[in-house]
Structures are given as C-alpha cells and as structure tokens.
mmCIF file of C-alpha atoms in Angstrom:
data_model
loop_
_atom_site.group_PDB
_atom_site.id
_atom_site.type_symbol
_atom_site.label_atom_id
_atom_site.label_comp_id
_atom_site.label_asym_id
_atom_site.label_seq_id
_atom_site.Cartn_x
_atom_site.Cartn_y
_atom_site.Cartn_z
ATOM 1 C CA MET A 1 -171.313 -166.931 128.581
ATOM 2 C CA GLY A 2 -169.688 -164.025 126.483
ATOM 3 C CA ALA A 3 -171.319 -161.318 124.250
ATOM 4 C CA TRP A 4 -174.968 -162.130 123.989
ATOM 5 C CA GLY A 5 -177.547 -159.667 122.806
ATOM 6 C CA VAL A 6 -180.342 -159.124 120.349
ATOM 7 C CA LYS A 7 -178.576 -157.387 117.774
ATOM 8 C CA THR A 8 -176.835 -159.319 115.149
ATOM 9 C CA PHE A 9 -173.444 -158.405 116.384
ATOM 10 C CA GLU A 10 -174.114 -158.483 120.086
ATOM 11 C CA ASN A 11 -172.800 -162.106 120.409
ATOM 12 C CA ASP A 12 -169.557 -163.865 120.344
ATOM 13 C CA SER A 13 -170.085 -165.957 117.192
ATOM 14 C CA ALA A 14 -171.294 -163.165 114.783
ATOM 15 C CA LEU A 15 -168.181 -160.981 116.163
ATOM 16 C CA ASP A 16 -165.810 -163.840 115.564
ATOM 17 C CA TRP A 17 -167.070 -164.412 111.903
ATOM 18 C CA ILE A 18 -166.898 -160.572 111.191
ATOM 19 C CA SER A 19 -163.539 -160.333 112.427
ATOM 20 C CA GLU A 20 -162.618 -162.902 109.692
ATOM 21 C CA LEU A 21 -164.229 -160.685 107.145
ATOM 22 C CA GLU A 22 -162.340 -157.738 108.619
ATOM 23 C CA ASP A 23 -158.885 -159.603 108.087
ATOM 24 C CA ASP A 24 -159.507 -161.034 104.582
ATOM 25 C CA LYS A 25 -161.407 -158.256 103.206
ATOM 26 C CA ASP A 26 -163.084 -160.983 100.990
ATOM 27 C CA LEU A 27 -166.865 -161.063 100.430
ATOM 28 C CA SER A 28 -166.610 -164.560 99.127
ATOM 29 C CA ILE A 29 -166.946 -165.972 102.702
ATOM 30 C CA VAL A 30 -170.623 -164.560 102.658
ATOM 31 C CA VAL A 31 -171.286 -167.206 100.238
ATOM 32 C CA TYR A 32 -169.394 -169.889 101.909
ATOM 33 C CA LYS A 33 -171.207 -169.227 104.913
ATOM 34 C CA PHE A 34 -174.579 -169.533 103.116
ATOM 35 C CA SER A 35 -173.412 -172.648 101.345
ATOM 36 C CA GLU A 36 -172.187 -174.184 104.760
ATOM 37 C CA PHE A 37 -175.603 -173.502 106.432
ATOM 38 C CA ASN A 38 -177.426 -174.867 103.522
ATOM 39 C CA HIS A 39 -175.501 -178.176 103.726
ATOM 40 C CA GLU A 40 -176.243 -178.454 107.184
ATOM 41 C CA TYR A 41 -179.795 -178.073 106.639
ATOM 42 C CA GLN A 42 -179.931 -180.356 103.631
ATOM 43 C CA ASP A 43 -178.189 -182.949 105.213
ATOM 44 C CA SER A 44 -180.154 -183.011 108.725
ATOM 45 C CA PRO A 45 -183.290 -181.230 107.562
ATOM 46 C CA ALA A 46 -185.153 -182.376 110.690
ATOM 47 C CA GLU A 47 -182.665 -181.454 112.892
ATOM 48 C CA THR A 48 -182.200 -178.119 114.952
ATOM 49 C CA LEU A 49 -179.537 -176.126 113.387
ATOM 50 C CA ASP A 50 -176.526 -174.880 115.613
ATOM 51 C CA SER A 51 -176.738 -171.587 117.083
ATOM 52 C CA ASP A 52 -173.224 -170.474 116.451
ATOM 53 C CA LEU A 53 -173.534 -171.150 112.665
ATOM 54 C CA SER A 54 -177.100 -169.650 112.690
ATOM 55 C CA SER A 55 -175.626 -166.566 114.284
ATOM 56 C CA GLU A 56 -172.772 -166.413 111.767
ATOM 57 C CA VAL A 57 -175.223 -166.733 108.832
ATOM 58 C CA LEU A 58 -177.214 -163.705 110.402
ATOM 59 C CA ALA A 59 -173.720 -161.730 110.496
ATOM 60 C CA ALA A 60 -173.183 -162.716 106.555
ATOM 61 C CA VAL A 61 -176.725 -161.508 105.944
ATOM 62 C CA GLU A 62 -176.131 -158.060 107.575
ATOM 63 C CA ILE A 63 -173.269 -157.982 105.080
ATOM 64 C CA VAL A 64 -175.765 -158.640 102.284
ATOM 65 C CA ALA A 65 -178.093 -156.072 103.597
ATOM 66 C CA VAL A 66 -175.216 -153.507 103.559
ATOM 67 C CA LEU A 67 -174.450 -154.409 99.776
ATOM 68 C CA ARG A 68 -178.046 -153.816 98.989
ATOM 69 C CA GLY A 69 -178.105 -150.305 100.647
ATOM 70 C CA ALA A 70 -180.035 -151.154 103.685
ATOM 71 C CA PRO A 71 -177.662 -151.234 106.568
ATOM 72 C CA GLY A 72 -179.216 -151.857 110.151
ATOM 73 C CA GLY A 73 -176.711 -149.750 112.275
ATOM 74 C CA ASP A 74 -175.171 -152.728 114.181
ATOM 75 C CA ILE A 75 -172.534 -153.498 111.822
ATOM 76 C CA PRO A 76 -168.986 -152.539 113.005
ATOM 77 C CA PRO A 77 -168.095 -149.109 111.472
ATOM 78 C CA ALA A 78 -164.891 -149.839 109.726
ATOM 79 C CA ILE A 79 -166.911 -152.802 107.957
ATOM 80 C CA GLU A 80 -169.673 -150.739 107.014
ATOM 81 C CA ARG A 81 -167.048 -147.855 105.668
ATOM 82 C CA TRP A 82 -165.321 -150.646 103.603
ATOM 83 C CA LEU A 83 -168.609 -152.062 102.508
ATOM 84 C CA LYS A 84 -170.161 -148.728 101.240
ATOM 85 C CA LYS A 85 -167.020 -148.552 98.988
ATOM 86 C CA LYS A 86 -167.733 -151.989 97.474
ATOM 87 C CA SER A 87 -169.367 -151.567 93.822
ATOM 88 C CA TYR A 88 -167.764 -154.940 92.970
ATOM 89 C CA ASP A 89 -165.668 -157.641 94.600
ATOM 90 C CA ARG A 90 -163.614 -159.628 92.130
ATOM 91 C CA ASN A 91 -163.190 -162.740 94.625
ATOM 92 C CA LEU A 92 -166.945 -162.951 94.812
ATOM 93 C CA VAL A 93 -167.385 -162.623 91.109
ATOM 94 C CA SER A 94 -164.990 -165.382 90.645
ATOM 95 C CA VAL A 95 -167.150 -167.717 92.845
ATOM 96 C CA PHE A 96 -170.312 -166.909 90.904
ATOM 97 C CA ASN A 97 -168.181 -167.329 87.729
ATOM 98 C CA GLU A 98 -167.266 -170.946 88.871
ATOM 99 C CA MET A 99 -170.924 -171.472 90.012
ATOM 100 C CA MET A 100 -172.189 -170.747 86.370
ATOM 101 C CA LYS A 101 -170.080 -173.561 85.099
ATOM 102 C CA SER A 102 -172.297 -175.987 87.184
ATOM 103 C CA ASP A 103 -174.507 -178.492 85.579
ATOM 104 C CA ALA A 104 -177.243 -177.239 87.823
ATOM 105 C CA VAL A 105 -177.268 -173.900 86.071
ATOM 106 C CA ASP A 106 -179.436 -173.689 83.122
ATOM 107 C CA ASP A 107 -178.052 -172.882 79.556
ATOM 108 C CA GLU A 108 -180.252 -169.737 79.573
ATOM 109 C CA THR A 109 -178.650 -168.095 82.673
ATOM 110 C CA LYS A 110 -175.321 -169.300 81.773
ATOM 111 C CA LEU A 111 -175.750 -167.164 78.686
ATOM 112 C CA GLN A 112 -177.118 -164.168 80.475
ATOM 113 C CA TRP A 113 -174.498 -164.347 82.743
ATOM 114 C CA LYS A 114 -171.718 -164.328 79.973
ATOM 115 C CA ALA A 115 -173.538 -161.462 78.320
ATOM 116 C CA PHE A 116 -173.527 -159.185 81.687
ATOM 117 C CA SER A 117 -171.644 -156.203 82.213
ATOM 118 C CA LYS A 118 -169.524 -156.005 85.280
ATOM 119 C CA GLU A 119 -172.147 -153.840 87.117
ATOM 120 C CA GLU A 120 -175.094 -156.204 85.894
ATOM 121 C CA LYS A 121 -173.037 -159.189 87.589
ATOM 122 C CA TRP A 122 -172.632 -157.345 90.637
ATOM 123 C CA LYS A 123 -176.268 -156.422 90.751
ATOM 124 C CA TYR A 124 -177.108 -160.141 89.933
ATOM 125 C CA ILE A 125 -174.826 -161.220 92.899
ATOM 126 C CA VAL A 126 -176.169 -158.989 95.390
ATOM 127 C CA SER A 127 -179.888 -159.801 94.464
ATOM 128 C CA ALA A 128 -179.133 -163.643 94.487
ATOM 129 C CA LEU A 129 -177.454 -163.214 97.831
ATOM 130 C CA ALA A 130 -180.469 -161.540 99.229
ATOM 131 C CA ASP A 131 -182.931 -163.927 97.970
ATOM 132 C CA ASP A 132 -181.006 -166.443 99.612
ATOM 133 C CA ALA A 133 -180.544 -164.675 102.915
ATOM 134 C CA VAL A 134 -184.190 -164.236 103.278
ATOM 135 C CA LYS A 135 -184.666 -167.953 103.056
ATOM 136 C CA LEU A 136 -181.722 -168.779 105.289
ATOM 137 C CA ILE A 137 -183.391 -166.294 108.024
ATOM 138 C CA GLU A 138 -187.075 -168.385 107.333
ATOM 139 C CA ILE A 139 -184.951 -171.541 108.456
ATOM 140 C CA ILE A 140 -183.262 -169.913 111.461
ATOM 141 C CA LEU A 141 -186.659 -168.592 112.503
ATOM 142 C CA SER A 142 -188.308 -172.147 112.253
ATOM 143 C CA GLN A 143 -185.621 -174.711 113.412
ATOM 144 C CA SER A 144 -182.402 -172.926 114.769
ATOM 145 C CA GLU A 145 -181.096 -173.735 118.231
ATOM 146 C CA LEU A 146 -180.703 -169.790 118.366
ATOM 147 C CA LYS A 147 -184.143 -169.583 117.859
ATOM 148 C CA ASP A 148 -184.887 -171.895 120.661
ATOM 149 C CA LEU A 149 -182.507 -170.053 122.872
ATOM 150 C CA TRP A 150 -184.028 -166.787 122.518
ATOM 151 C CA GLU A 151 -187.442 -168.521 122.956
ATOM 152 C CA GLU A 152 -186.404 -169.314 126.463
ATOM 153 C CA SER A 153 -185.340 -165.832 127.273
ATOM 154 C CA ASP A 154 -187.376 -162.820 128.178
ATOM 155 C CA LYS A 155 -186.006 -160.772 125.122
ATOM 156 C CA TYR A 156 -187.257 -163.277 122.647
ATOM 157 C CA GLU A 157 -189.662 -160.808 120.937
ATOM 158 C CA ASP A 158 -186.996 -158.030 120.549
ATOM 159 C CA TRP A 159 -184.640 -160.549 119.123
ATOM 160 C CA LEU A 160 -187.275 -161.510 116.557
ATOM 161 C CA SER A 161 -188.034 -157.906 115.772
ATOM 162 C CA GLU A 162 -184.443 -157.654 114.888
ATOM 163 C CA VAL A 163 -184.245 -160.415 112.772
ATOM 164 C CA ASN A 164 -187.397 -159.636 110.920
ATOM 165 C CA TYR A 165 -186.016 -156.368 110.638
ATOM 166 C CA LEU A 166 -182.904 -157.721 108.850
ATOM 167 C CA LYS A 167 -185.131 -159.955 106.728
ATOM 168 C CA SER A 168 -186.959 -156.901 105.481
ATOM 169 C CA ARG A 169 -183.643 -155.036 104.770
ATOM 170 C CA CYS A 170 -182.969 -157.905 102.190
ATOM 171 C CA GLY A 171 -186.193 -157.747 100.468
ATOM 172 C CA GLY A 172 -188.323 -160.377 102.436
#
C-alpha cells in the first residue's frame, strides 16, 4: 500500500489527481471529476463506489473549499498559492457556459447567467460547486468503498472527522 492517511492528500489517489491539476492549472477538471462521480453513482446507485474515485472527489472538494476561502491546511502549498490568486478561471467559466445551453437548465437561469457580470458568474460557479461538493461527500459517507475501508481501520473516527470538516468548509 502506498500513501494512506486520514487527511485528503495523504493518499495516492488524491495525490495523483492533484498532480494533474498542478500540471494543467485548469479548474475545469474539478467539474469533470464531479461529473464522473455522479455518472458512476447514477449508473449504479445501489453499488459501493470505488475508493480511488472517492479519494479523487475529496481532493476536488478540497479545491472548492479553497475557492470558497476555507482551506484546510492539507492542500499542497503550490496549489494553495495558485488558487488564492484565482478570482476567475476562463476554462471553468467556459464549461459552465456550455452547461447553460443544456435543455436541463431552465430559461430563467439561462437569462440570469447571461446577465451576470464576470464576478457574478465566478461567485455562482463556486457556490454551485460547493453545493455539489456537499452532496458528493454525503454519497461518499453513505456508500463508498473508501468509507468501508476506513470503517475497518482504527482511524475511522479521525477520517470521518476530517471529511465532515471538509464538508463544513463547503457550506454543509
């Protein structure tokens, strides 16, 4: 077994995912990771979700917490410095621009989106990601292999405390 600790970035899967972000410096991978997790969940709602995917989602949630101004101290320093300078991400806004064209988005929301300033779009995105992050954490805590693995360890309560702290930093 490689790196394995109760904090988000103390395991190999999260570290591998964050290195992708370090290389690309593209926040849209947060949306894609959330989407991948949601698809897995919707495709097999009764199944236990993969521990690696759950760890990667928790790493993506940590990014959202930093964007909300609530870092947890566990994020690699170079990423935290980079994120603190982020007041806007063109790639992430482009993803949301495409999402707003979807038939799944109601007309009122589409009109609001078009009327938003650059700063308002960014606040909307961070808020939407935080809402999604809380929901994904709840799924991880209810039916993930990661939770099952931690339940079998003597550090389960410590891990649970860390995940709940992350959830709180996203508004949950």
